[in-house]
Amino acid sequence: MSAHPAHHPPGLVSDFRLLIDGEAATGPSTLDVINPATGQMFARCPAAGRQELDRAVSAARRAFRGWRDTSYADRAARIGRFCESMRDQQDELAYLLTLEQGKPLKQAKDEIARAASQSEGLTRIPIQPQVLEDSDERRIELQFFPLGVTGIITPWNAPINLAAGPLTSALYTGNTVVLKPSPYTPLCTLKLGELAREHFPAGVVNVLAGGDDLGRWITEHSGIDKIAFTGSVEAGKAVMASAAKTLKRVTLELGGNDAAIVLDDVDPRAIAPKLFFASFVNSGQVCMAIKRTYAHERVYAALCEALAAEARKAKVGNGLEPDTQLGPIQNREQYDRLVGILDDTKRSGARILAGGEVPRGEGYFFPPTIVADIDEDSRLVREEQFGPIIPVLKFSDDEDALRRANDTRYGLSGSVWSRDPERAAALASRLEVGTAWVNHHRATSALVPFGGAKESGIGRVYSEMGLKAYLEPRVVSVLKGTL
Ligand code: NAD
C-alpha cells in the first residue's frame, strides 16, 4: 500500500468555493478534507454558516419564479449541457473523487459516467397532465406543478452520483436547489457547482459545504419546500421530524441490510465472483450492497470457500494505483465502527474464512472479510455494516431463508440466485424490499424506481414516480356548458 502520488494536477486540490446566487462564495469557517488512503488532510474548503444558507435560500426562491415557467425541453437541454461538461471534466473529477472518497480511479470514472447518463435518462421521461374524465358534463385534468426550493443532502459513499439524481430530478421538474454534500466529501460537489454555474441561471443551483448542523438548518428552513435526503436511517428520522414542522415534502433514501438468498441448485464457483462484487464494490460502502448472504446447506461450504478465494485475491490499496480493486474505508469513524464489528464477530466465535486482520500503517484500510457460522443476532448480521465484511449464513429450507432475510427493520433491496429464474422470482416477490433482483444485485436505471421499504426510506428516486416526488398534483375540474 503506497502513499498517493505527490503531484496533483494543478489547481485541482485548491480554489474550492461555495455557489450562492450564481457567485463563487466563501464562508465563516472551513472544512479539512482527508484522503482516506493516507489519513492525511490534502485540501481545505469553505463551510457555510446560517447567513450563507439564508442567502442561498433567498436566491433559490427568487430564481424559482423564472425557472418554474421554463419548459421541460429547455430544462432538459440545459441539464444535457451540464452532463456534457461533467464528461469533459471526467478525468479531473474522477481524480478528485478518488482523493477524497478513496474508491479506485476506474470506479470513480464510472460513477461520473453513470451520473451523467442517469441524469440524461431522467430528462427523457415525459411529465404530462392526465385527463381523468372528459365527458359531456366535465373535463377533469390532473396537472403537476413544481414544489419550489429543494434542499438536497448527500452522504460520502458516492457523492457525485447521489447528488446528480436528486439535482436533475429537482431541476428538470422546475424546482431550484440548495445542495449540501457530506463534510467528508465536499470537494467534487463544489466542483459540480462550478460546472452548474455555467449552465443554469443565477440562484437555480446553490451548493453549500458544511457539517451535520448545516443539514439540520436546511431541514428547518422555512424557505425550503422539499428535502431530498440520502444517508443513514438515524439521520433520516431526524430529517423527517424536522421537516414536519414546516410540512416539507421528503424523499428519504436510507440505509439497507440487503440479503442475497442462494438456492440449492446453483454452481457456487460460477456465482461467487458476482456475489463478491455486489458485496464488496466500493469496499462495501454501498447502500444496496449485499450485506448478508444466505446459502442453502447443499452449496454452503463450497460457496464460503469460493467467496473466501475471491476475498484473498482482491487487491486492496490506494485507489490511485492502477491495479487496486478495493480502496480504503472513507473515514475514520466508519473505520472504527467496522473494527468494532470485527472484534464483536471474533468474540462471538464465528469462523473468519478470509481477511479479519486489519493492517497497521497509514490510511483506513480494511481487508475483505468473509465470516461463516455466525449467530443471527450478532452485530454483523443485525446492523448495516457498510463495509468489506460479509456474513454467510446457512439454511435448509427456502421459507426459513425468506423469513430470516425479511427479519430486519431495513427493506432496501435483496436478491435470489438460482438456475431456475422462475423459482427464484417467486421467492424474490416475497422479499419486503423496494427492489428484488434475480441472479443479479445492484442495478439501477433512470427509468426504474429505486428506494426503500420499511426503515430504508420513503419515496422513490428515478422514473416518473421519482420525478413526481418533486411535483405537487393539482386537479383542475371544468364544468362544461354555459352558466
Ligand atoms: P449520514 O446520515 O451520517 O449523513 C448523510 C448526510 O446527512 C450528510 O451530508 C450529513 O452531514 C447530513 N446529516 C447528518 N445528520 C443530519 C441531520 N440531523 N439533519 C440533516 N442532515 C444531517 O450518512 P453517511 O454516513 O454520510 O452515509 C452512509 C449512509 O447512507 C448509509 O446508511 C447508507 O446506506 C446510506 N445511503 C443510502 C442510499 C440510498 O439510496 N438508499 C445511498 C447511499 C447511502
Short mmCIF file of C-alpha atoms and ligand atoms in Angstrom, two decimals:
data_model
loop_
_atom_site.label_atom_id
_atom_site.label_comp_id
_atom_site.label_asym_id
_atom_site.label_seq_id
_atom_site.Cartn_x
_atom_site.Cartn_y
_atom_site.Cartn_z
CA MET A 1 0.00 0.00 0.00
CA SER A 2 1.91 3.01 -1.16
CA ALA A 3 1.24 6.65 -0.47
CA HIS A 4 -0.68 8.60 -3.06
CA PRO A 5 1.38 10.32 -5.75
CA ALA A 6 2.72 13.62 -4.53
CA HIS A 7 1.74 15.56 -7.64
CA HIS A 8 -1.87 16.52 -8.16
CA PRO A 9 -2.99 18.11 -11.41
CA PRO A 10 -2.50 21.88 -10.93
CA GLY A 11 -5.36 23.76 -9.32
CA LEU A 12 -7.26 20.59 -8.59
CA VAL A 13 -6.98 20.49 -4.84
CA SER A 14 -7.39 24.20 -4.17
CA ASP A 15 -9.76 27.02 -5.09
CA PHE A 16 -12.90 25.50 -3.71
CA ARG A 17 -15.83 27.86 -3.37
CA LEU A 18 -19.46 27.68 -2.36
CA LEU A 19 -22.00 28.61 -5.03
CA ILE A 20 -24.60 31.18 -3.92
CA ASP A 21 -26.82 33.08 -6.33
CA GLY A 22 -24.54 32.35 -9.27
CA GLU A 23 -21.45 33.65 -7.45
CA ALA A 24 -18.46 31.83 -6.00
CA ALA A 25 -18.50 32.45 -2.25
CA THR A 26 -16.62 31.68 0.94
CA GLY A 27 -17.99 31.03 4.42
CA PRO A 28 -17.24 31.80 8.07
CA SER A 29 -15.31 28.55 8.59
CA THR A 30 -13.56 25.79 6.66
CA LEU A 31 -13.59 22.01 6.34
CA ASP A 32 -10.38 19.98 6.27
CA VAL A 33 -10.67 17.16 3.78
CA ILE A 34 -8.76 13.95 4.45
CA ASN A 35 -7.50 11.46 1.89
CA PRO A 36 -8.62 8.12 3.38
CA ALA A 37 -5.76 6.29 1.65
CA THR A 38 -3.23 8.25 3.73
CA GLY A 39 -5.24 9.55 6.68
CA GLN A 40 -3.77 12.98 5.86
CA MET A 41 -5.56 16.22 5.13
CA PHE A 42 -4.99 17.21 1.49
CA ALA A 43 -7.39 20.08 0.89
CA ARG A 44 -9.49 22.66 2.66
CA CYS A 45 -12.75 24.22 1.50
CA PRO A 46 -15.12 26.87 2.82
CA ALA A 47 -18.05 25.84 5.01
CA ALA A 48 -21.35 27.72 5.07
CA GLY A 49 -22.99 29.22 8.15
CA ARG A 50 -26.61 30.27 8.68
CA GLN A 51 -26.05 33.50 6.76
CA GLU A 52 -24.81 31.71 3.66
CA LEU A 53 -27.79 29.37 3.90
CA ASP A 54 -30.20 32.30 4.14
CA ARG A 55 -28.59 33.93 1.11
CA ALA A 56 -28.73 30.69 -0.88
CA VAL A 57 -32.38 30.07 0.01
CA SER A 58 -33.38 33.65 -0.89
CA ALA A 59 -31.57 33.32 -4.21
CA ALA A 60 -33.24 29.97 -4.89
CA ARG A 61 -36.68 31.45 -4.10
CA ARG A 62 -36.10 34.40 -6.43
CA ALA A 63 -34.80 32.16 -9.21
CA PHE A 64 -37.77 29.81 -8.82
CA ARG A 65 -40.17 32.43 -10.22
CA GLY A 66 -38.48 32.34 -13.61
CA TRP A 67 -37.25 28.74 -13.61
CA ARG A 68 -40.66 27.15 -12.97
CA ASP A 69 -42.01 28.82 -16.12
CA THR A 70 -39.33 27.44 -18.44
CA SER A 71 -40.31 24.38 -20.47
CA TYR A 72 -39.32 20.80 -19.77
CA ALA A 73 -37.49 20.81 -23.12
CA ASP A 74 -35.44 23.88 -22.18
CA ARG A 75 -34.57 22.45 -18.78
CA ALA A 76 -33.63 19.09 -20.35
CA ALA A 77 -31.33 20.88 -22.81
CA ARG A 78 -29.54 22.75 -20.02
CA ILE A 79 -29.16 19.56 -17.98
CA GLY A 80 -27.80 17.87 -21.11
CA ARG A 81 -25.11 20.55 -21.46
CA PHE A 82 -24.31 20.25 -17.75
CA CYS A 83 -23.86 16.48 -18.24
CA GLU A 84 -21.58 17.12 -21.22
CA SER A 85 -19.40 19.36 -19.07
CA MET A 86 -19.25 16.61 -16.42
CA ARG A 87 -17.98 14.27 -19.16
CA ASP A 88 -15.46 16.87 -20.33
CA GLN A 89 -14.13 17.07 -16.78
CA GLN A 90 -14.40 13.35 -16.12
CA ASP A 91 -10.66 12.71 -15.60
CA GLU A 92 -10.16 15.66 -13.23
CA LEU A 93 -13.35 14.94 -11.30
CA ALA A 94 -12.50 11.24 -11.04
CA TYR A 95 -9.05 12.02 -9.67
CA LEU A 96 -10.54 14.34 -7.07
CA LEU A 97 -13.23 11.78 -6.22
CA THR A 98 -10.59 9.11 -5.59
CA LEU A 99 -8.58 11.52 -3.43
CA GLU A 100 -11.50 12.50 -1.21
CA GLN A 101 -13.60 9.31 -1.29
CA GLY A 102 -11.00 6.58 -1.76
CA LYS A 103 -12.60 4.43 -4.47
CA PRO A 104 -10.42 3.11 -7.34
CA LEU A 105 -9.98 5.59 -10.16
CA LYS A 106 -11.76 3.40 -12.70
CA GLN A 107 -14.83 3.22 -10.42
CA ALA A 108 -14.64 6.98 -9.86
CA LYS A 109 -14.78 7.46 -13.65
CA ASP A 110 -17.71 5.04 -13.84
CA GLU A 111 -19.54 6.99 -11.14
CA ILE A 112 -19.24 10.19 -13.16
CA ALA A 113 -20.30 8.50 -16.40
CA ARG A 114 -23.28 6.96 -14.60
CA ALA A 115 -24.25 10.29 -13.04
CA ALA A 116 -24.28 11.90 -16.50
CA SER A 117 -26.17 9.12 -18.27
CA GLN A 118 -28.75 8.64 -15.49
CA SER A 119 -29.34 12.40 -15.44
CA GLU A 120 -29.91 12.46 -19.18
CA GLY A 121 -32.16 9.43 -18.86
CA LEU A 122 -34.32 11.26 -16.33
CA THR A 123 -34.80 14.18 -18.69
CA ARG A 124 -36.21 11.85 -21.35
CA ILE A 125 -39.16 10.94 -19.13
CA PRO A 126 -42.21 12.94 -20.22
CA ILE A 127 -44.33 14.52 -17.50
CA GLN A 128 -47.79 15.19 -18.89
CA PRO A 129 -51.09 16.21 -17.35
CA GLN A 130 -53.50 13.27 -17.12
CA VAL A 131 -57.11 13.54 -18.26
CA LEU A 132 -59.17 11.77 -15.60
CA GLU A 133 -62.56 12.47 -17.13
CA ASP A 134 -63.71 14.05 -20.38
CA SER A 135 -67.48 13.65 -20.56
CA ASP A 136 -70.35 15.81 -21.81
CA GLU A 137 -70.57 17.45 -18.35
CA ARG A 138 -66.99 17.97 -17.33
CA ARG A 139 -63.30 17.69 -18.01
CA ILE A 140 -61.07 16.76 -15.11
CA GLU A 141 -57.32 17.06 -15.55
CA LEU A 142 -54.55 16.11 -13.15
CA GLN A 143 -51.69 18.57 -13.52
CA PHE A 144 -48.31 18.70 -11.80
CA PHE A 145 -46.50 21.82 -10.67
CA PRO A 146 -43.07 22.23 -9.06
CA LEU A 147 -42.78 22.46 -5.27
CA GLY A 148 -40.27 25.33 -5.02
CA VAL A 149 -36.85 25.11 -3.37
CA THR A 150 -35.40 21.64 -2.80
CA GLY A 151 -32.75 21.03 -0.14
CA ILE A 152 -30.56 18.11 -1.22
CA ILE A 153 -28.40 16.44 1.43
CA THR A 154 -25.98 13.69 0.37
CA PRO A 155 -23.67 11.08 2.00
CA TRP A 156 -19.99 10.29 1.38
CA ASN A 157 -20.05 6.95 -0.43
CA ALA A 158 -20.95 8.13 -3.95
CA PRO A 159 -21.02 11.92 -3.72
CA ILE A 160 -21.34 12.67 -7.43
CA ASN A 161 -23.92 10.07 -8.35
CA LEU A 162 -26.04 10.65 -5.26
CA ALA A 163 -26.05 14.40 -5.90
CA ALA A 164 -26.79 14.06 -9.62
CA GLY A 165 -30.02 12.05 -9.26
CA PRO A 166 -31.89 14.44 -6.95
CA LEU A 167 -30.29 17.50 -8.56
CA THR A 168 -31.51 16.54 -12.03
CA SER A 169 -34.91 15.43 -10.72
CA ALA A 170 -35.44 18.75 -8.96
CA LEU A 171 -34.20 20.91 -11.84
CA TYR A 172 -35.98 19.05 -14.63
CA THR A 173 -39.31 19.35 -12.80
CA GLY A 174 -38.84 23.13 -12.40
CA ASN A 175 -37.56 23.37 -8.82
CA THR A 176 -34.49 25.25 -7.66
CA VAL A 177 -31.86 23.75 -5.37
CA VAL A 178 -29.67 24.15 -2.32
CA LEU A 179 -27.27 21.18 -2.34
CA LYS A 180 -25.20 20.11 0.67
CA PRO A 181 -22.63 17.28 0.42
CA SER A 182 -21.22 15.26 3.32
CA PRO A 183 -18.48 17.10 5.25
CA TYR A 184 -16.22 14.10 4.47
CA THR A 185 -16.53 14.50 0.68
CA PRO A 186 -17.43 18.10 -0.18
CA LEU A 187 -14.95 18.76 -2.98
CA CYS A 188 -16.41 17.07 -6.06
CA THR A 189 -19.81 18.53 -5.23
CA LEU A 190 -18.33 22.03 -5.07
CA LYS A 191 -16.76 21.35 -8.49
CA LEU A 192 -20.20 20.28 -9.76
CA GLY A 193 -21.42 23.67 -8.52
CA GLU A 194 -18.73 25.35 -10.63
CA LEU A 195 -19.99 23.49 -13.69
CA ALA A 196 -23.62 24.23 -12.87
CA ARG A 197 -22.81 27.93 -12.66
CA GLU A 198 -22.13 27.91 -16.40
CA HIS A 199 -25.35 26.20 -17.37
CA PHE A 200 -28.12 27.46 -15.10
CA PRO A 201 -29.39 30.96 -14.28
CA ALA A 202 -28.11 32.52 -11.04
CA GLY A 203 -29.81 31.08 -7.96
CA VAL A 204 -31.21 27.96 -9.66
CA VAL A 205 -28.40 25.81 -8.23
CA ASN A 206 -26.69 26.71 -4.95
CA VAL A 207 -24.03 24.48 -3.37
CA LEU A 208 -23.05 24.81 0.29
CA ALA A 209 -20.48 22.64 2.03
CA GLY A 210 -20.95 22.08 5.74
CA GLY A 211 -21.44 19.62 8.56
CA ASP A 212 -24.49 17.95 10.08
CA ASP A 213 -25.53 21.30 11.62
CA LEU A 214 -25.92 22.81 8.17
CA GLY A 215 -28.04 19.78 7.25
CA ARG A 216 -30.29 20.44 10.26
CA TRP A 217 -30.64 24.13 9.37
CA ILE A 218 -31.67 23.13 5.83
CA THR A 219 -34.38 20.80 7.14
CA GLU A 220 -35.67 23.55 9.47
CA HIS A 221 -35.55 26.41 6.98
CA SER A 222 -38.96 27.93 6.25
CA GLY A 223 -37.85 28.94 2.73
CA ILE A 224 -37.29 25.33 1.65
CA ASP A 225 -40.21 23.25 0.37
CA LYS A 226 -38.76 19.79 -0.08
CA ILE A 227 -35.89 17.71 1.27
CA ALA A 228 -34.21 15.02 -0.80
CA PHE A 229 -32.08 13.21 1.76
CA THR A 230 -29.70 10.30 1.20
CA GLY A 231 -27.98 8.93 4.28
CA SER A 232 -28.40 6.83 7.40
CA VAL A 233 -31.70 5.71 8.93
CA GLU A 234 -30.98 7.63 12.13
CA ALA A 235 -30.34 10.94 10.35
CA GLY A 236 -33.30 10.25 8.03
CA LYS A 237 -35.63 10.06 11.03
CA ALA A 238 -34.26 13.34 12.37
CA VAL A 239 -34.74 14.91 8.92
CA MET A 240 -38.37 13.80 8.77
CA ALA A 241 -39.12 15.05 12.28
CA SER A 242 -37.57 18.41 11.50
CA ALA A 243 -39.25 18.71 8.08
CA ALA A 244 -42.62 18.01 9.71
CA LYS A 245 -42.56 21.42 11.42
CA THR A 246 -43.00 23.17 8.08
CA LEU A 247 -44.63 20.17 6.36
CA LYS A 248 -41.84 19.93 3.81
CA ARG A 249 -42.14 17.07 1.37
CA VAL A 250 -39.43 14.46 1.87
CA THR A 251 -37.74 11.81 -0.20
CA LEU A 252 -35.61 9.65 2.11
CA GLU A 253 -33.06 7.23 0.64
CA LEU A 254 -31.66 5.48 3.69
CA GLY A 255 -29.56 2.53 4.69
CA GLY A 256 -30.05 -1.14 3.90
CA ASN A 257 -29.13 -4.62 5.10
CA ASP A 258 -29.64 -6.44 1.82
CA ALA A 259 -29.87 -10.22 1.83
CA ALA A 260 -28.85 -12.46 -1.06
CA ILE A 261 -30.55 -15.88 -0.92
CA VAL A 262 -28.59 -18.56 -2.76
CA LEU A 263 -30.73 -21.62 -3.59
CA ASP A 264 -29.59 -25.24 -3.67
CA ASP A 265 -29.27 -25.58 -7.47
CA VAL A 266 -26.53 -23.01 -8.21
CA ASP A 267 -22.91 -23.60 -9.14
CA PRO A 268 -21.22 -21.83 -6.21
CA ARG A 269 -17.96 -21.19 -8.08
CA ALA A 270 -19.78 -19.62 -11.01
CA ILE A 271 -21.77 -17.13 -8.92
CA ALA A 272 -19.12 -16.34 -6.27
CA PRO A 273 -17.43 -13.56 -8.32
CA LYS A 274 -20.81 -11.89 -8.89
CA LEU A 275 -21.80 -12.13 -5.24
CA PHE A 276 -18.37 -10.92 -4.21
CA PHE A 277 -18.56 -7.87 -6.45
CA ALA A 278 -22.08 -6.99 -5.28
CA SER A 279 -20.91 -7.23 -1.66
CA PHE A 280 -17.52 -5.57 -1.85
CA VAL A 281 -17.61 -2.93 -4.58
CA ASN A 282 -16.61 0.45 -3.11
CA SER A 283 -15.35 -1.63 -0.15
CA GLY A 284 -18.93 -2.48 0.78
CA GLN A 285 -19.84 1.18 1.20
CA VAL A 286 -22.91 0.98 -0.99
CA CYS A 287 -26.49 1.30 0.27
CA MET A 288 -27.61 -1.61 -1.93
CA ALA A 289 -24.57 -3.83 -1.47
CA ILE A 290 -25.22 -7.42 -0.38
CA LYS A 291 -24.78 -7.27 3.40
CA ARG A 292 -25.94 -10.80 4.34
CA THR A 293 -25.63 -13.94 2.19
CA TYR A 294 -27.95 -16.87 2.96
CA ALA A 295 -26.75 -20.06 1.25
CA HIS A 296 -28.53 -23.43 1.10
CA GLU A 297 -26.73 -26.13 3.09
CA ARG A 298 -26.09 -28.12 -0.10
CA VAL A 299 -23.91 -25.31 -1.53
CA TYR A 300 -22.89 -23.57 1.71
CA ALA A 301 -19.36 -24.94 2.18
CA ALA A 302 -18.41 -24.57 -1.48
CA LEU A 303 -19.80 -21.04 -1.66
CA CYS A 304 -17.98 -19.99 1.54
CA GLU A 305 -14.73 -21.29 0.09
CA ALA A 306 -15.29 -19.64 -3.31
CA LEU A 307 -16.10 -16.27 -1.68
CA ALA A 308 -13.05 -16.57 0.57
CA ALA A 309 -10.90 -17.26 -2.51
CA GLU A 310 -12.25 -14.10 -4.16
CA ALA A 311 -11.51 -12.11 -0.99
CA ARG A 312 -7.95 -13.44 -0.77
CA LYS A 313 -7.11 -12.43 -4.31
CA ALA A 314 -8.73 -8.96 -4.24
CA LYS A 315 -6.15 -6.17 -4.35
CA VAL A 316 -6.70 -3.61 -1.59
CA GLY A 317 -4.88 -0.31 -1.84
CA ASN A 318 -4.78 3.34 -2.75
CA GLY A 319 -7.43 3.99 -5.40
CA LEU A 320 -4.87 5.89 -7.49
CA GLU A 321 -2.83 2.69 -8.04
CA PRO A 322 -3.95 1.13 -11.32
CA ASP A 323 -4.36 -2.44 -10.00
CA THR A 324 -6.38 -1.53 -6.88
CA GLN A 325 -9.79 -3.22 -6.70
CA LEU A 326 -10.82 -2.15 -3.19
CA GLY A 327 -9.93 1.25 -1.77
CA PRO A 328 -9.89 2.34 1.89
CA ILE A 329 -12.83 2.94 4.21
CA GLN A 330 -13.86 6.52 3.59
CA ASN A 331 -13.47 7.99 7.06
CA ARG A 332 -12.04 7.28 10.48
CA GLU A 333 -15.40 7.00 12.28
CA GLN A 334 -16.67 4.38 9.85
CA TYR A 335 -13.36 2.53 10.01
CA ASP A 336 -13.52 2.45 13.84
CA ARG A 337 -17.13 1.18 13.66
CA LEU A 338 -16.08 -1.64 11.34
CA VAL A 339 -13.18 -2.58 13.61
CA GLY A 340 -15.74 -2.74 16.45
CA ILE A 341 -17.99 -5.06 14.41
CA LEU A 342 -14.97 -7.23 13.53
CA ASP A 343 -13.96 -7.51 17.20
CA ASP A 344 -17.52 -8.42 18.15
CA THR A 345 -17.57 -11.06 15.37
CA LYS A 346 -14.31 -12.58 16.60
CA ARG A 347 -15.54 -12.64 20.21
CA SER A 348 -18.73 -14.42 19.11
CA GLY A 349 -16.71 -17.44 17.93
CA ALA A 350 -17.76 -17.15 14.28
CA ARG A 351 -15.32 -18.55 11.68
CA ILE A 352 -13.36 -15.98 9.71
CA LEU A 353 -12.54 -17.52 6.33
CA ALA A 354 -10.65 -14.63 4.76
CA GLY A 355 -9.43 -11.23 5.93
CA GLY A 356 -10.09 -10.36 9.55
CA GLU A 357 -6.67 -8.80 10.25
CA VAL A 358 -6.68 -5.03 9.93
CA PRO A 359 -3.27 -3.80 8.74
CA ARG A 360 -1.29 -1.22 10.67
CA GLY A 361 0.03 1.79 8.84
CA GLU A 362 -1.33 4.84 7.15
CA GLY A 363 -4.80 5.01 5.67
CA TYR A 364 -8.09 3.41 6.66
CA PHE A 365 -7.56 0.04 5.03
CA PHE A 366 -9.72 -2.94 5.93
CA PRO A 367 -9.30 -6.32 4.22
CA PRO A 368 -12.27 -8.04 2.54
CA THR A 369 -13.52 -10.38 5.23
CA ILE A 370 -15.77 -13.43 4.85
CA VAL A 371 -17.44 -14.76 8.00
CA ALA A 372 -19.14 -18.17 8.34
CA ASP A 373 -21.15 -19.85 11.11
CA ILE A 374 -22.17 -16.62 12.77
CA ASP A 375 -25.03 -16.07 15.16
CA GLU A 376 -28.13 -14.48 13.58
CA ASP A 377 -28.31 -11.99 16.47
CA SER A 378 -24.73 -10.73 16.07
CA ARG A 379 -23.98 -7.11 15.20
CA LEU A 380 -22.65 -8.13 11.79
CA VAL A 381 -25.98 -9.69 10.83
CA ARG A 382 -28.35 -7.23 12.53
CA GLU A 383 -26.66 -3.90 11.74
CA GLU A 384 -25.85 -2.26 8.43
CA GLN A 385 -22.07 -2.80 8.46
CA PHE A 386 -21.46 -0.63 5.35
CA GLY A 387 -18.01 -2.07 4.81
CA PRO A 388 -15.99 -5.02 3.48
CA ILE A 389 -17.08 -7.74 5.94
CA ILE A 390 -19.86 -10.15 5.00
CA PRO A 391 -21.58 -12.95 6.94
CA VAL A 392 -22.51 -16.15 5.06
CA LEU A 393 -25.40 -17.92 6.80
CA LYS A 394 -26.72 -21.44 6.24
CA PHE A 395 -30.30 -22.52 5.61
CA SER A 396 -32.03 -25.79 4.76
CA ASP A 397 -35.49 -24.58 3.84
CA ASP A 398 -36.33 -21.76 1.38
CA GLU A 399 -39.18 -20.50 3.58
CA ASP A 400 -36.81 -20.20 6.52
CA ALA A 401 -34.31 -18.23 4.39
CA LEU A 402 -37.08 -15.86 3.32
CA ARG A 403 -38.22 -15.35 6.90
CA ARG A 404 -34.67 -14.58 8.05
CA ALA A 405 -34.00 -12.28 5.09
CA ASN A 406 -37.16 -10.32 5.97
CA ASP A 407 -36.43 -10.29 9.71
CA THR A 408 -34.95 -6.78 9.72
CA ARG A 409 -36.10 -3.20 10.05
CA TYR A 410 -34.37 -2.48 6.74
CA GLY A 411 -36.01 -3.04 3.36
CA LEU A 412 -33.87 -1.51 0.63
CA SER A 413 -33.23 -4.40 -1.74
CA GLY A 414 -32.38 -8.08 -1.95
CA SER A 415 -31.75 -10.88 -4.40
CA VAL A 416 -32.38 -14.58 -5.02
CA TRP A 417 -29.96 -16.75 -7.01
CA SER A 418 -30.92 -19.97 -8.78
CA ARG A 419 -30.53 -21.89 -12.05
CA ASP A 420 -34.30 -21.58 -12.30
CA PRO A 421 -35.18 -17.85 -12.60
CA GLU A 422 -38.92 -18.53 -12.22
CA ARG A 423 -38.42 -20.37 -8.95
CA ALA A 424 -36.16 -17.57 -7.71
CA ALA A 425 -38.61 -14.87 -8.85
CA ALA A 426 -41.41 -16.47 -6.85
CA LEU A 427 -39.30 -16.13 -3.71
CA ALA A 428 -37.99 -12.67 -4.68
CA SER A 429 -41.58 -11.45 -4.97
CA ARG A 430 -41.98 -12.09 -1.25
CA LEU A 431 -38.95 -10.07 -0.12
CA GLU A 432 -40.07 -6.98 1.85
CA VAL A 433 -37.91 -4.57 -0.15
CA GLY A 434 -38.03 -1.76 -2.69
CA THR A 435 -36.06 -3.79 -5.26
CA ALA A 436 -35.73 -7.58 -5.54
CA TRP A 437 -33.27 -8.88 -8.13
CA VAL A 438 -32.97 -12.39 -9.51
CA ASN A 439 -29.47 -13.63 -10.41
CA HIS A 440 -28.01 -10.17 -10.12
CA HIS A 441 -27.80 -7.48 -7.44
CA ARG A 442 -27.28 -3.74 -7.56
CA ALA A 443 -28.54 -2.37 -10.86
CA THR A 444 -30.34 0.93 -11.27
CA SER A 445 -31.72 2.79 -14.27
CA ALA A 446 -33.21 6.23 -14.77
CA LEU A 447 -36.44 4.52 -15.84
CA VAL A 448 -36.82 2.21 -12.84
CA PRO A 449 -37.96 3.42 -9.39
CA PHE A 450 -35.43 2.82 -6.63
CA GLY A 451 -35.92 3.25 -2.90
CA GLY A 452 -36.57 1.57 0.39
CA ALA A 453 -39.37 -0.29 2.11
CA LYS A 454 -39.65 -0.24 5.92
CA GLU A 455 -36.96 1.92 7.56
CA SER A 456 -34.86 2.08 4.39
CA GLY A 457 -36.71 5.13 3.23
CA ILE A 458 -39.76 6.96 2.00
CA GLY A 459 -40.48 7.52 -1.67
CA ARG A 460 -38.52 6.54 -4.74
CA VAL A 461 -35.81 8.09 -6.90
CA TYR A 462 -35.58 7.79 -10.70
CA SER A 463 -38.51 7.02 -13.03
CA GLU A 464 -41.70 9.01 -13.44
CA MET A 465 -42.58 8.03 -9.86
CA GLY A 466 -39.36 9.59 -8.58
CA LEU A 467 -39.81 12.78 -10.61
CA LYS A 468 -43.36 13.22 -9.36
CA ALA A 469 -41.99 13.44 -5.82
CA TYR A 470 -40.73 16.90 -6.86
CA LEU A 471 -44.16 17.96 -8.11
CA GLU A 472 -47.45 18.80 -6.44
CA PRO A 473 -50.55 17.31 -8.08
CA ARG A 474 -53.35 19.76 -8.91
CA VAL A 475 -56.80 18.71 -10.10
CA VAL A 476 -58.46 21.14 -12.49
CA SER A 477 -62.13 20.27 -12.89
CA VAL A 478 -64.06 22.21 -15.53
CA LEU A 479 -67.84 22.04 -15.73
CA LYS A 480 -68.76 22.25 -19.41
CA GLY A 481 -71.57 24.35 -20.91
CA THR A 482 -72.54 27.88 -20.04
CA LEU A 483 -73.62 29.02 -16.62
P1 NAD B 1 -25.34 10.34 7.44
O1 NAD B 1 -26.79 10.13 7.66
O2 NAD B 1 -24.45 10.39 8.61
O3 NAD B 1 -25.08 11.69 6.64
C1 NAD B 1 -25.67 11.96 5.39
C2 NAD B 1 -25.79 13.45 5.20
O4 NAD B 1 -26.71 13.98 6.14
C3 NAD B 1 -24.51 14.24 5.42
O5 NAD B 1 -24.46 15.29 4.47
C4 NAD B 1 -24.67 14.80 6.83
O6 NAD B 1 -23.93 15.98 7.05
C5 NAD B 1 -26.15 15.05 6.88
N1 NAD B 1 -26.78 14.98 8.21
C6 NAD B 1 -26.41 14.26 9.28
N2 NAD B 1 -27.29 14.42 10.29
C7 NAD B 1 -28.25 15.26 9.83
C8 NAD B 1 -29.45 15.81 10.40
N3 NAD B 1 -29.83 15.51 11.63
N4 NAD B 1 -30.19 16.62 9.63
C9 NAD B 1 -29.84 16.91 8.36
N5 NAD B 1 -28.72 16.43 7.77
C10 NAD B 1 -27.94 15.61 8.50
O7 NAD B 1 -24.92 9.18 6.41
P2 NAD B 1 -23.47 8.85 5.85
O8 NAD B 1 -22.69 8.18 6.92
O9 NAD B 1 -22.90 10.05 5.18
O10 NAD B 1 -23.84 7.79 4.69
C11 NAD B 1 -23.97 6.44 4.89
C12 NAD B 1 -25.42 6.03 4.96
O11 NAD B 1 -26.12 6.47 3.79
C13 NAD B 1 -25.60 4.53 4.97
O12 NAD B 1 -26.58 4.18 5.92
C14 NAD B 1 -26.07 4.21 3.57
O13 NAD B 1 -26.78 3.00 3.44
C15 NAD B 1 -26.90 5.40 3.27
N6 NAD B 1 -27.10 5.55 1.82
C16 NAD B 1 -28.34 5.31 1.28
C17 NAD B 1 -28.52 5.38 -0.10
C18 NAD B 1 -29.86 5.10 -0.75
O14 NAD B 1 -30.03 5.42 -1.92
N7 NAD B 1 -30.82 4.49 -0.06
C19 NAD B 1 -27.44 5.69 -0.92
C20 NAD B 1 -26.20 5.91 -0.33
C21 NAD B 1 -26.04 5.85 1.04
#
